Amino acid sequence: MKKVYGSAAEALDGLLEDKMLIAAGGFGLCGIPELLIDAIVESGVKDLTIASNNCGVDGFGLGKLLDTKQIKKMMSSYVGENAEFMRQYLSGELELEFNPQGTLAERMRAGGCGIPGFYTKTGVGTQIAEGKEVKQFGGEDYILEEGIFADLSIVKAWKADTTGNCVFRKTARNFNPPAAMCGKICVMEVEEIVEPGELDPDHIHLPGIFVHRIIKGEHEKRIEKVTTRSREEA
Amino acid sequence: MKKVYGSAAEALDGLLEDKMLIAAGGFGLCGIPELLIDAIVESGVKDLTIASNNCGVDGFGLGKLLDTKQIKKMMSSYVGENAEFMRQYLSGELELEFNPQGTLAERMRAGGCGIPGFYTKTGVGTQIAEGKEVKQFGGEDYILEEGIFADLSIVKAWKADTTGNCVFRKTARNFNPPAAMCGKICVMEVEEIVEPGELDPDHIHLPGIFVHRIIKGEHEKRIEKVTTRSREEA
Amino acid sequence: MPWDRNQMAARAAEELEDGMYVNLGIGIPTLVANYVGDKEITLQSENGMLGMGPFPYEGEEDPDLINAGKQTITELPKTAYFDSAMSFGMIRGGKIAAAILGAMEVAENGDLANWMIPGKLVKGMGGAMDLVAGVGRVVVVMDHTNKHGESKVLKACTLPLTGTGVVDRIITNLGVLDVVEGGLKIVELADGVTEDELRAATEATIVN
Amino acid sequence: MPWDRNQMAARAAEELEDGMYVNLGIGIPTLVANYVGDKEITLQSENGMLGMGPFPYEGEEDPDLINAGKQTITELPKTAYFDSAMSFGMIRGGKIAAAILGAMEVAENGDLANWMIPGKLVKGMGGAMDLVAGVGRVVVVMDHTNKHGESKVLKACTLPLTGTGVVDRIITNLGVLDVVEGGLKIVELADGVTEDELRAATEATIVN
């Protein structure tokens, strides 16, 4: 079964539908599936619900899908870097379901692992708990959160072998493994494709079983906030 | 904070109590914390409840703690390799709580991740579901399983740095990470201790935050079932 | 003549398609790996491995490399290792296309019993309950009758269940049956086995 | 004279003990790292890192290496990377000894509001709700009053909560208060700040 595709558009061929639920990896602009986002913009698919920790920035990452108004709803923990997001949200054009960051990550992992619901203390007694079942364990309240079962996952890894076994680099791993796991189909973009055997089987972060289609491409890897120290501080 | 201890007995000093719940890593005899088990035998602590996929074999691994009758109850998925286990169980000396293997692993991970309960389809309609809450998601039945919060974890890794960051080798990883995560205190035995920086931060399987005490020692690494093929088959 | 163990394994191998991730149980199911031919099948071992290779050559056994049956095995270029929580994540999450498992009893409604004989055999379910609950397709491979000649293909299981309504196909020494609405449907007869012979050895309802 | 940002950060650093794993929020909490001195503190960044190092030298920024505030950072010899599910596993699981966070409002019962001003600021809670629910000790560092001179240390929060009863200690420009039975207890006054000044700036009940 050939998993390697020639381009993002080819890899997404037949997978996109209006109103679908897409889980996307990345944190801020770090480790985001840039190429697949561009291809989704090109496709014109609309009314998307996207589960992603953030929604990019104005004009980059998932922000591009805001500019084209292809997103109906976001499931995110933090959307503060994006003026267009705020505009669409405050004007009622865009729905937003806030998820605490850890709850969002766990909901994705749970969906990928066949767990439809789990209890967490996160958000108990807050707006986040509204409408959610509360259950006591050991005399303390926990709320029920549901697994996310996405129609499609779009993620970015550093290197993958042709069977989909892959590794991430530093903090670019972030939401990519849980996002990859929770999709019926997972499409992954990488910086390098290698042959099976080139990755040490003990070093693989996400086994190929979770990855259905792979593309390689050039990434801009834009930095959101360049912060440095001067050499004198050393 | 010094995490490296001189011996298994030193590493367990002050941690053992009658009737405690211990989570142990390993699958069969692969990746089991041999040295810590021996030290627990020596300690004479008793009425233990042990969450471990298996209970060793007669006279090796957790089987040693059966011989000394230090175990009151096992939480396991498979105990078929151990005649003394069967004898104690059938005579009523030993309690046994069967957990499907994946449920056991997930219960350990859940405990380590602050999740007191989760729903799974595994075991629905079987003996395992008896007495457990059933809940529907998407029209299908799931049962509630609870996180395991152990008093102590005993696990075995291949290499750890002095801060507890560690790596496992091949299928000796198995239950060790989830078992390590679910203990209030985790004691780990390894084949090699290295300095921080010697393990690539992208290769670490279990971050040091989950590991409180570390010892290095010689492991027998007994093989349960040697199976080979002849060279002619090649 | 009914199929022998290897013929049953060979027949079971026909269930597998190129690209599938598959979990094989202990016993006859393990033999299935010998009959996959050119198909690119990736074997999962639930103790934490994808891409399970054959047994090692003598002297090359590695105590850190075993399968779910605790046998020494080898890795392949495509191998990946992971922990037990991740392993059953992929099983429970439906990422494994098929499991081929042994059984003590199968019922016409797809119920499966393969983990316990009360008072006699109390070894445990291992990963079997997770597998039948999670994988896409469950194929049982077993003898059609037990040592006493009694049918193992029943109207209802008598032993504690591993899962309810989980079996899709049964491959026995006498033939192949599918679990369908109302009972079992004969898909295939073993060479030289007549439909009457198979029906006689089957307690379960057979539908057309 | 009330403490400035750096003095507040220095005071917050005294909360940390050798060997602790700590999560620092954005703003003043980030400065705390500058004042830990010889103590062996390991910083967690909830986007997937333990052992966070300082900002990189100019030209050495790595787009794959950022903190939870999206700033470029560096790694240390003890660094380990992991995914977001694992990261919040350790947070929710109580493995982080302390979190030092900013706040918009804190109430005398330990309620914390630091993520939203309805109709005005709707950025999201990020990892704050998980942190306050999971870590062993929550220390808030903030100015005692807002731009309009109104107390941020309240009888009850007016803004949407991040967590209920989660704050253990409050460090402000005026001093240090602990959440205790019945209200807040003054632990320490900033240099030159009188108890009367602190009480005047505090809406919450102060107990002895």
PDB file of N, CA and C in Angstrom, chain D residues 87-161:
ATOM      1  N   SER D  87       2.112  15.870  27.994  1.00  0.00           N
ATOM      2  CA  SER D  87       2.429  17.076  28.756  1.00  0.00           C
ATOM      3  C   SER D  87       1.325  17.380  29.767  1.00  0.00           C
ATOM      4  N   PHE D  88       0.100  17.310  29.323  1.00  0.00           N
ATOM      5  CA  PHE D  88      -0.994  17.580  30.247  1.00  0.00           C
ATOM      6  C   PHE D  88      -1.316  16.363  31.097  1.00  0.00           C
ATOM      7  N   GLY D  89      -0.845  15.198  30.691  1.00  0.00           N
ATOM      8  CA  GLY D  89      -0.902  14.054  31.587  1.00  0.00           C
ATOM      9  C   GLY D  89      -0.121  14.343  32.859  1.00  0.00           C
ATOM     10  N   MET D  90       1.087  14.856  32.699  1.00  0.00           N
ATOM     11  CA  MET D  90       1.893  15.127  33.909  1.00  0.00           C
ATOM     12  C   MET D  90       1.340  16.303  34.701  1.00  0.00           C
ATOM     13  N   ILE D  91       0.721  17.255  34.012  1.00  0.00           N
ATOM     14  CA  ILE D  91       0.103  18.389  34.713  1.00  0.00           C
ATOM     15  C   ILE D  91      -1.126  17.911  35.482  1.00  0.00           C
ATOM     16  N   ARG D  92      -2.050  17.265  34.790  1.00  0.00           N
ATOM     17  CA  ARG D  92      -3.286  16.801  35.409  1.00  0.00           C
ATOM     18  C   ARG D  92      -3.012  15.760  36.478  1.00  0.00           C
ATOM     19  N   GLY D  93      -1.956  14.980  36.254  1.00  0.00           N
ATOM     20  CA  GLY D  93      -1.608  13.901  37.158  1.00  0.00           C
ATOM     21  C   GLY D  93      -0.878  14.358  38.413  1.00  0.00           C
ATOM     22  N   GLY D  94      -0.682  15.665  38.556  1.00  0.00           N
ATOM     23  CA  GLY D  94      -0.106  16.180  39.802  1.00  0.00           C
ATOM     24  C   GLY D  94       1.397  16.030  39.902  1.00  0.00           C
ATOM     25  N   LYS D  95       2.073  15.841  38.769  1.00  0.00           N
ATOM     26  CA  LYS D  95       3.521  15.652  38.816  1.00  0.00           C
ATOM     27  C   LYS D  95       4.274  16.982  38.884  1.00  0.00           C
ATOM     28  N   ILE D  96       3.610  18.072  38.525  1.00  0.00           N
ATOM     29  CA  ILE D  96       4.238  19.396  38.597  1.00  0.00           C
ATOM     30  C   ILE D  96       4.023  19.921  40.015  1.00  0.00           C
ATOM     31  N   ALA D  97       5.117  20.281  40.693  1.00  0.00           N
ATOM     32  CA  ALA D  97       5.013  20.689  42.100  1.00  0.00           C
ATOM     33  C   ALA D  97       4.328  22.044  42.249  1.00  0.00           C
ATOM     34  N   ALA D  98       4.602  22.958  41.337  1.00  0.00           N
ATOM     35  CA  ALA D  98       4.051  24.303  41.490  1.00  0.00           C
ATOM     36  C   ALA D  98       3.882  24.986  40.147  1.00  0.00           C
ATOM     37  N   ALA D  99       2.852  25.832  40.089  1.00  0.00           N
ATOM     38  CA  ALA D  99       2.670  26.720  38.940  1.00  0.00           C
ATOM     39  C   ALA D  99       2.634  28.144  39.472  1.00  0.00           C
ATOM     40  N   ILE D 100       3.331  29.027  38.784  1.00  0.00           N
ATOM     41  CA  ILE D 100       3.305  30.449  39.133  1.00  0.00           C
ATOM     42  C   ILE D 100       2.647  31.162  37.962  1.00  0.00           C
ATOM     43  N   LEU D 101       1.500  31.772  38.237  1.00  0.00           N
ATOM     44  CA  LEU D 101       0.660  32.282  37.159  1.00  0.00           C
ATOM     45  C   LEU D 101       0.247  33.724  37.419  1.00  0.00           C
ATOM     46  N   GLY D 102      -0.037  34.444  36.352  1.00  0.00           N
ATOM     47  CA  GLY D 102      -0.648  35.758  36.475  1.00  0.00           C
ATOM     48  C   GLY D 102      -2.147  35.625  36.690  1.00  0.00           C
ATOM     49  N   ALA D 103      -2.816  36.738  37.015  1.00  0.00           N
ATOM     50  CA  ALA D 103      -4.254  36.677  37.239  1.00  0.00           C
ATOM     51  C   ALA D 103      -4.894  38.023  36.975  1.00  0.00           C
ATOM     52  N   MET D 104      -6.158  37.982  36.619  1.00  0.00           N
ATOM     53  CA  MET D 104      -6.963  39.205  36.555  1.00  0.00           C
ATOM     54  C   MET D 104      -7.624  39.448  37.906  1.00  0.00           C
ATOM     55  N   GLU D 105      -8.116  38.387  38.517  1.00  0.00           N
ATOM     56  CA  GLU D 105      -8.771  38.476  39.823  1.00  0.00           C
ATOM     57  C   GLU D 105      -8.481  37.202  40.617  1.00  0.00           C
ATOM     58  N   VAL D 106      -8.346  37.370  41.923  1.00  0.00           N
ATOM     59  CA  VAL D 106      -8.298  36.218  42.835  1.00  0.00           C
ATOM     60  C   VAL D 106      -9.295  36.504  43.954  1.00  0.00           C
ATOM     61  N   ALA D 107      -9.995  35.462  44.382  1.00  0.00           N
ATOM     62  CA  ALA D 107     -10.958  35.639  45.468  1.00  0.00           C
ATOM     63  C   ALA D 107     -10.438  34.989  46.736  1.00  0.00           C
ATOM     64  N   GLU D 108     -11.048  35.383  47.849  1.00  0.00           N
ATOM     65  CA  GLU D 108     -10.563  34.928  49.157  1.00  0.00           C
ATOM     66  C   GLU D 108     -10.754  33.426  49.358  1.00  0.00           C
ATOM     67  N   ASN D 109     -11.602  32.801  48.530  1.00  0.00           N
ATOM     68  CA  ASN D 109     -11.774  31.342  48.631  1.00  0.00           C
ATOM     69  C   ASN D 109     -10.826  30.593  47.691  1.00  0.00           C
ATOM     70  N   GLY D 110      -9.905  31.314  47.069  1.00  0.00           N
ATOM     71  CA  GLY D 110      -8.958  30.673  46.168  1.00  0.00           C
ATOM     72  C   GLY D 110      -9.418  30.581  44.730  1.00  0.00           C
ATOM     73  N   ASP D 111     -10.588  31.131  44.440  1.00  0.00           N
ATOM     74  CA  ASP D 111     -11.027  31.162  43.036  1.00  0.00           C
ATOM     75  C   ASP D 111     -10.087  32.055  42.229  1.00  0.00           C
ATOM     76  N   LEU D 112      -9.896  31.663  40.984  1.00  0.00           N
ATOM     77  CA  LEU D 112      -8.983  32.396  40.111  1.00  0.00           C
ATOM     78  C   LEU D 112      -9.680  32.722  38.801  1.00  0.00           C
ATOM     79  N   ALA D 113      -9.514  33.970  38.342  1.00  0.00           N
ATOM     80  CA  ALA D 113     -10.005  34.357  37.015  1.00  0.00           C
ATOM     81  C   ALA D 113      -8.841  34.961  36.259  1.00  0.00           C
ATOM     82  N   ASN D 114      -8.462  34.339  35.170  1.00  0.00           N
ATOM     83  CA  ASN D 114      -7.345  34.896  34.391  1.00  0.00           C
ATOM     84  C   ASN D 114      -7.426  34.570  32.917  1.00  0.00           C
ATOM     85  N   TRP D 115      -8.660  34.335  32.421  1.00  0.00           N
ATOM     86  CA  TRP D 115      -8.676  33.935  31.003  1.00  0.00           C
ATOM     87  C   TRP D 115      -9.655  34.683  30.124  1.00  0.00           C
ATOM     88  N   MET D 116     -10.534  35.461  30.679  1.00  0.00           N
ATOM     89  CA  MET D 116     -11.550  36.030  29.801  1.00  0.00           C
ATOM     90  C   MET D 116     -12.224  37.240  30.433  1.00  0.00           C
ATOM     91  N   ILE D 117     -12.445  38.249  29.590  1.00  0.00           N
ATOM     92  CA  ILE D 117     -13.313  39.374  29.961  1.00  0.00           C
ATOM     93  C   ILE D 117     -14.436  39.379  28.932  1.00  0.00           C
ATOM     94  N   PRO D 118     -15.617  38.953  29.345  1.00  0.00           N
ATOM     95  CA  PRO D 118     -16.702  38.783  28.364  1.00  0.00           C
ATOM     96  C   PRO D 118     -16.896  40.036  27.506  1.00  0.00           C
ATOM     97  N   GLY D 119     -17.007  39.809  26.203  1.00  0.00           N
ATOM     98  CA  GLY D 119     -17.245  40.918  25.279  1.00  0.00           C
ATOM     99  C   GLY D 119     -16.011  41.724  24.932  1.00  0.00           C
ATOM    100  N   LYS D 120     -14.952  41.524  25.682  1.00  0.00           N
ATOM    101  CA  LYS D 120     -13.739  42.330  25.445  1.00  0.00           C
ATOM    102  C   LYS D 120     -12.542  41.486  25.023  1.00  0.00           C
ATOM    103  N   LEU D 121     -12.215  40.556  25.908  1.00  0.00           N
ATOM    104  CA  LEU D 121     -10.994  39.788  25.693  1.00  0.00           C
ATOM    105  C   LEU D 121     -11.372  38.310  25.686  1.00  0.00           C
ATOM    106  N   VAL D 122     -11.334  37.723  24.502  1.00  0.00           N
ATOM    107  CA  VAL D 122     -11.802  36.353  24.380  1.00  0.00           C
ATOM    108  C   VAL D 122     -10.712  35.522  23.718  1.00  0.00           C
ATOM    109  N   LYS D 123      -9.564  35.467  24.368  1.00  0.00           N
ATOM    110  CA  LYS D 123      -8.443  34.760  23.757  1.00  0.00           C
ATOM    111  C   LYS D 123      -8.450  33.273  24.064  1.00  0.00           C
ATOM    112  N   GLY D 124      -8.905  32.942  25.265  1.00  0.00           N
ATOM    113  CA  GLY D 124      -8.931  31.530  25.634  1.00  0.00           C
ATOM    114  C   GLY D 124      -8.067  31.234  26.832  1.00  0.00           C
ATOM    115  N   MET D 125      -8.294  30.086  27.409  1.00  0.00           N
ATOM    116  CA  MET D 125      -7.615  29.716  28.659  1.00  0.00           C
ATOM    117  C   MET D 125      -6.282  29.024  28.411  1.00  0.00           C
ATOM    118  N   GLY D 126      -6.007  28.641  27.175  1.00  0.00           N
ATOM    119  CA  GLY D 126      -4.783  27.885  26.949  1.00  0.00           C
ATOM    120  C   GLY D 126      -4.701  26.737  27.933  1.00  0.00           C
ATOM    121  N   GLY D 127      -3.548  26.610  28.590  1.00  0.00           N
ATOM    122  CA  GLY D 127      -3.377  25.514  29.540  1.00  0.00           C
ATOM    123  C   GLY D 127      -3.685  25.892  30.985  1.00  0.00           C
ATOM    124  N   ALA D 128      -4.198  27.110  31.209  1.00  0.00           N
ATOM    125  CA  ALA D 128      -4.330  27.591  32.591  1.00  0.00           C
ATOM    126  C   ALA D 128      -5.305  26.755  33.419  1.00  0.00           C
ATOM    127  N   MET D 129      -6.417  26.344  32.821  1.00  0.00           N
ATOM    128  CA  MET D 129      -7.392  25.562  33.596  1.00  0.00           C
ATOM    129  C   MET D 129      -6.830  24.209  34.013  1.00  0.00           C
ATOM    130  N   ASP D 130      -6.057  23.610  33.122  1.00  0.00           N
ATOM    131  CA  ASP D 130      -5.430  22.326  33.445  1.00  0.00           C
ATOM    132  C   ASP D 130      -4.399  22.510  34.549  1.00  0.00           C
ATOM    133  N   LEU D 131      -3.625  23.575  34.437  1.00  0.00           N
ATOM    134  CA  LEU D 131      -2.572  23.810  35.428  1.00  0.00           C
ATOM    135  C   LEU D 131      -3.166  24.013  36.816  1.00  0.00           C
ATOM    136  N   VAL D 132      -4.160  24.883  36.943  1.00  0.00           N
ATOM    137  CA  VAL D 132      -4.682  25.148  38.286  1.00  0.00           C
ATOM    138  C   VAL D 132      -5.400  23.920  38.847  1.00  0.00           C
ATOM    139  N   ALA D 133      -5.950  23.086  37.959  1.00  0.00           N
ATOM    140  CA  ALA D 133      -6.629  21.884  38.447  1.00  0.00           C
ATOM    141  C   ALA D 133      -5.647  20.796  38.855  1.00  0.00           C
ATOM    142  N   GLY D 134      -4.449  20.820  38.248  1.00  0.00           N
ATOM    143  CA  GLY D 134      -3.575  19.666  38.405  1.00  0.00           C
ATOM    144  C   GLY D 134      -2.335  19.836  39.261  1.00  0.00           C
ATOM    145  N   VAL D 135      -1.742  21.013  39.262  1.00  0.00           N
ATOM    146  CA  VAL D 135      -0.433  21.114  39.932  1.00  0.00           C
ATOM    147  C   VAL D 135      -0.588  21.159  41.450  1.00  0.00           C
ATOM    148  N   GLY D 136       0.507  20.852  42.131  1.00  0.00           N
ATOM    149  CA  GLY D 136       0.459  20.725  43.575  1.00  0.00           C
ATOM    150  C   GLY D 136       0.175  22.038  44.295  1.00  0.00           C
ATOM    151  N   ARG D 137       0.746  23.124  43.801  1.00  0.00           N
ATOM    152  CA  ARG D 137       0.630  24.400  44.505  1.00  0.00           C
ATOM    153  C   ARG D 137       0.525  25.499  43.454  1.00  0.00           C
ATOM    154  N   VAL D 138      -0.484  26.353  43.604  1.00  0.00           N
ATOM    155  CA  VAL D 138      -0.689  27.443  42.650  1.00  0.00           C
ATOM    156  C   VAL D 138      -0.386  28.767  43.333  1.00  0.00           C
ATOM    157  N   VAL D 139       0.609  29.462  42.794  1.00  0.00           N
ATOM    158  CA  VAL D 139       0.995  30.774  43.307  1.00  0.00           C
ATOM    159  C   VAL D 139       0.664  31.799  42.231  1.00  0.00           C
ATOM    160  N   VAL D 140      -0.119  32.811  42.628  1.00  0.00           N
ATOM    161  CA  VAL D 140      -0.466  33.874  41.690  1.00  0.00           C
ATOM    162  C   VAL D 140       0.442  35.069  41.930  1.00  0.00           C
ATOM    163  N   VAL D 141       0.943  35.628  40.860  1.00  0.00           N
ATOM    164  CA  VAL D 141       1.745  36.844  40.937  1.00  0.00           C
ATOM    165  C   VAL D 141       1.058  37.898  40.080  1.00  0.00           C
ATOM    166  N   MET D 142       0.705  39.020  40.697  1.00  0.00           N
ATOM    167  CA  MET D 142      -0.015  40.063  39.945  1.00  0.00           C
ATOM    168  C   MET D 142       0.050  41.373  40.716  1.00  0.00           C
ATOM    169  N   ASP D 143      -0.304  42.462  40.034  1.00  0.00           N
ATOM    170  CA  ASP D 143      -0.470  43.719  40.759  1.00  0.00           C
ATOM    171  C   ASP D 143      -1.688  43.605  41.664  1.00  0.00           C
ATOM    172  N   HIS D 144      -1.608  44.308  42.790  1.00  0.00           N
ATOM    173  CA  HIS D 144      -2.689  44.197  43.772  1.00  0.00           C
ATOM    174  C   HIS D 144      -3.972  44.873  43.284  1.00  0.00           C
ATOM    175  N   THR D 145      -3.795  45.912  42.469  1.00  0.00           N
ATOM    176  CA  THR D 145      -4.959  46.647  41.958  1.00  0.00           C
ATOM    177  C   THR D 145      -4.850  46.792  40.447  1.00  0.00           C
ATOM    178  N   ASN D 146      -5.977  47.104  39.818  1.00  0.00           N
ATOM    179  CA  ASN D 146      -5.948  47.281  38.359  1.00  0.00           C
ATOM    180  C   ASN D 146      -5.633  48.732  37.993  1.00  0.00           C
ATOM    181  N   LYS D 147      -5.682  49.018  36.711  1.00  0.00           N
ATOM    182  CA  LYS D 147      -5.322  50.355  36.220  1.00  0.00           C
ATOM    183  C   LYS D 147      -6.148  51.452  36.874  1.00  0.00           C
ATOM    184  N   HIS D 148      -7.373  51.102  37.234  1.00  0.00           N
ATOM    185  CA  HIS D 148      -8.269  52.082  37.842  1.00  0.00           C
ATOM    186  C   HIS D 148      -8.130  52.112  39.363  1.00  0.00           C
ATOM    187  N   GLY D 149      -7.146  51.402  39.892  1.00  0.00           N
ATOM    188  CA  GLY D 149      -6.931  51.424  41.333  1.00  0.00           C
ATOM    189  C   GLY D 149      -7.869  50.513  42.109  1.00  0.00           C
ATOM    190  N   GLU D 150      -8.636  49.690  41.368  1.00  0.00           N
ATOM    191  CA  GLU D 150      -9.563  48.783  42.043  1.00  0.00           C
ATOM    192  C   GLU D 150      -8.863  47.487  42.427  1.00  0.00           C
ATOM    193  N   SER D 151      -9.246  46.954  43.569  1.00  0.00           N
ATOM    194  CA  SER D 151      -8.599  45.744  44.059  1.00  0.00           C
ATOM    195  C   SER D 151      -8.835  44.565  43.114  1.00  0.00           C
ATOM    196  N   LYS D 152      -7.805  43.768  42.914  1.00  0.00           N
ATOM    197  CA  LYS D 152      -7.927  42.505  42.180  1.00  0.00           C
ATOM    198  C   LYS D 152      -7.996  41.328  43.147  1.00  0.00           C
ATOM    199  N   VAL D 153      -7.936  41.646  44.433  1.00  0.00           N
ATOM    200  CA  VAL D 153      -7.995  40.616  45.483  1.00  0.00           C
ATOM    201  C   VAL D 153      -9.366  40.749  46.145  1.00  0.00           C
ATOM    202  N   LEU D 154     -10.285  39.882  45.739  1.00  0.00           N
ATOM    203  CA  LEU D 154     -11.713  40.121  45.946  1.00  0.00           C
ATOM    204  C   LEU D 154     -12.369  39.133  46.903  1.00  0.00           C
ATOM    205  N   LYS D 155     -13.555  39.545  47.374  1.00  0.00           N
ATOM    206  CA  LYS D 155     -14.392  38.603  48.111  1.00  0.00           C
ATOM    207  C   LYS D 155     -14.855  37.483  47.182  1.00  0.00           C
ATOM    208  N   ALA D 156     -15.212  37.861  45.964  1.00  0.00           N
ATOM    209  CA  ALA D 156     -15.627  36.872  44.968  1.00  0.00           C
ATOM    210  C   ALA D 156     -15.243  37.388  43.596  1.00  0.00           C
ATOM    211  N   CYS D 157     -14.812  36.490  42.730  1.00  0.00           N
ATOM    212  CA  CYS D 157     -14.424  36.922  41.386  1.00  0.00           C
ATOM    213  C   CYS D 157     -15.659  37.366  40.611  1.00  0.00           C
ATOM    214  N   THR D 158     -15.469  38.367  39.760  1.00  0.00           N
ATOM    215  CA  THR D 158     -16.572  38.835  38.911  1.00  0.00           C
ATOM    216  C   THR D 158     -16.425  38.290  37.489  1.00  0.00           C
ATOM    217  N   LEU D 159     -15.228  37.915  37.113  1.00  0.00           N
ATOM    218  CA  LEU D 159     -14.966  37.416  35.756  1.00  0.00           C
ATOM    219  C   LEU D 159     -15.130  35.898  35.708  1.00  0.00           C
ATOM    220  N   PRO D 160     -15.300  35.342  34.520  1.00  0.00           N
ATOM    221  CA  PRO D 160     -15.393  33.878  34.398  1.00  0.00           C
ATOM    222  C   PRO D 160     -14.174  33.201  35.024  1.00  0.00           C
ATOM    223  N   LEU D 161     -14.429  32.145  35.761  1.00  0.00           N
ATOM    224  CA  LEU D 161     -13.364  31.499  36.529  1.00  0.00           C
ATOM    225  C   LEU D 161     -12.459  30.622  35.670  1.00  0.00           C
TER     226      LEU D 161
END
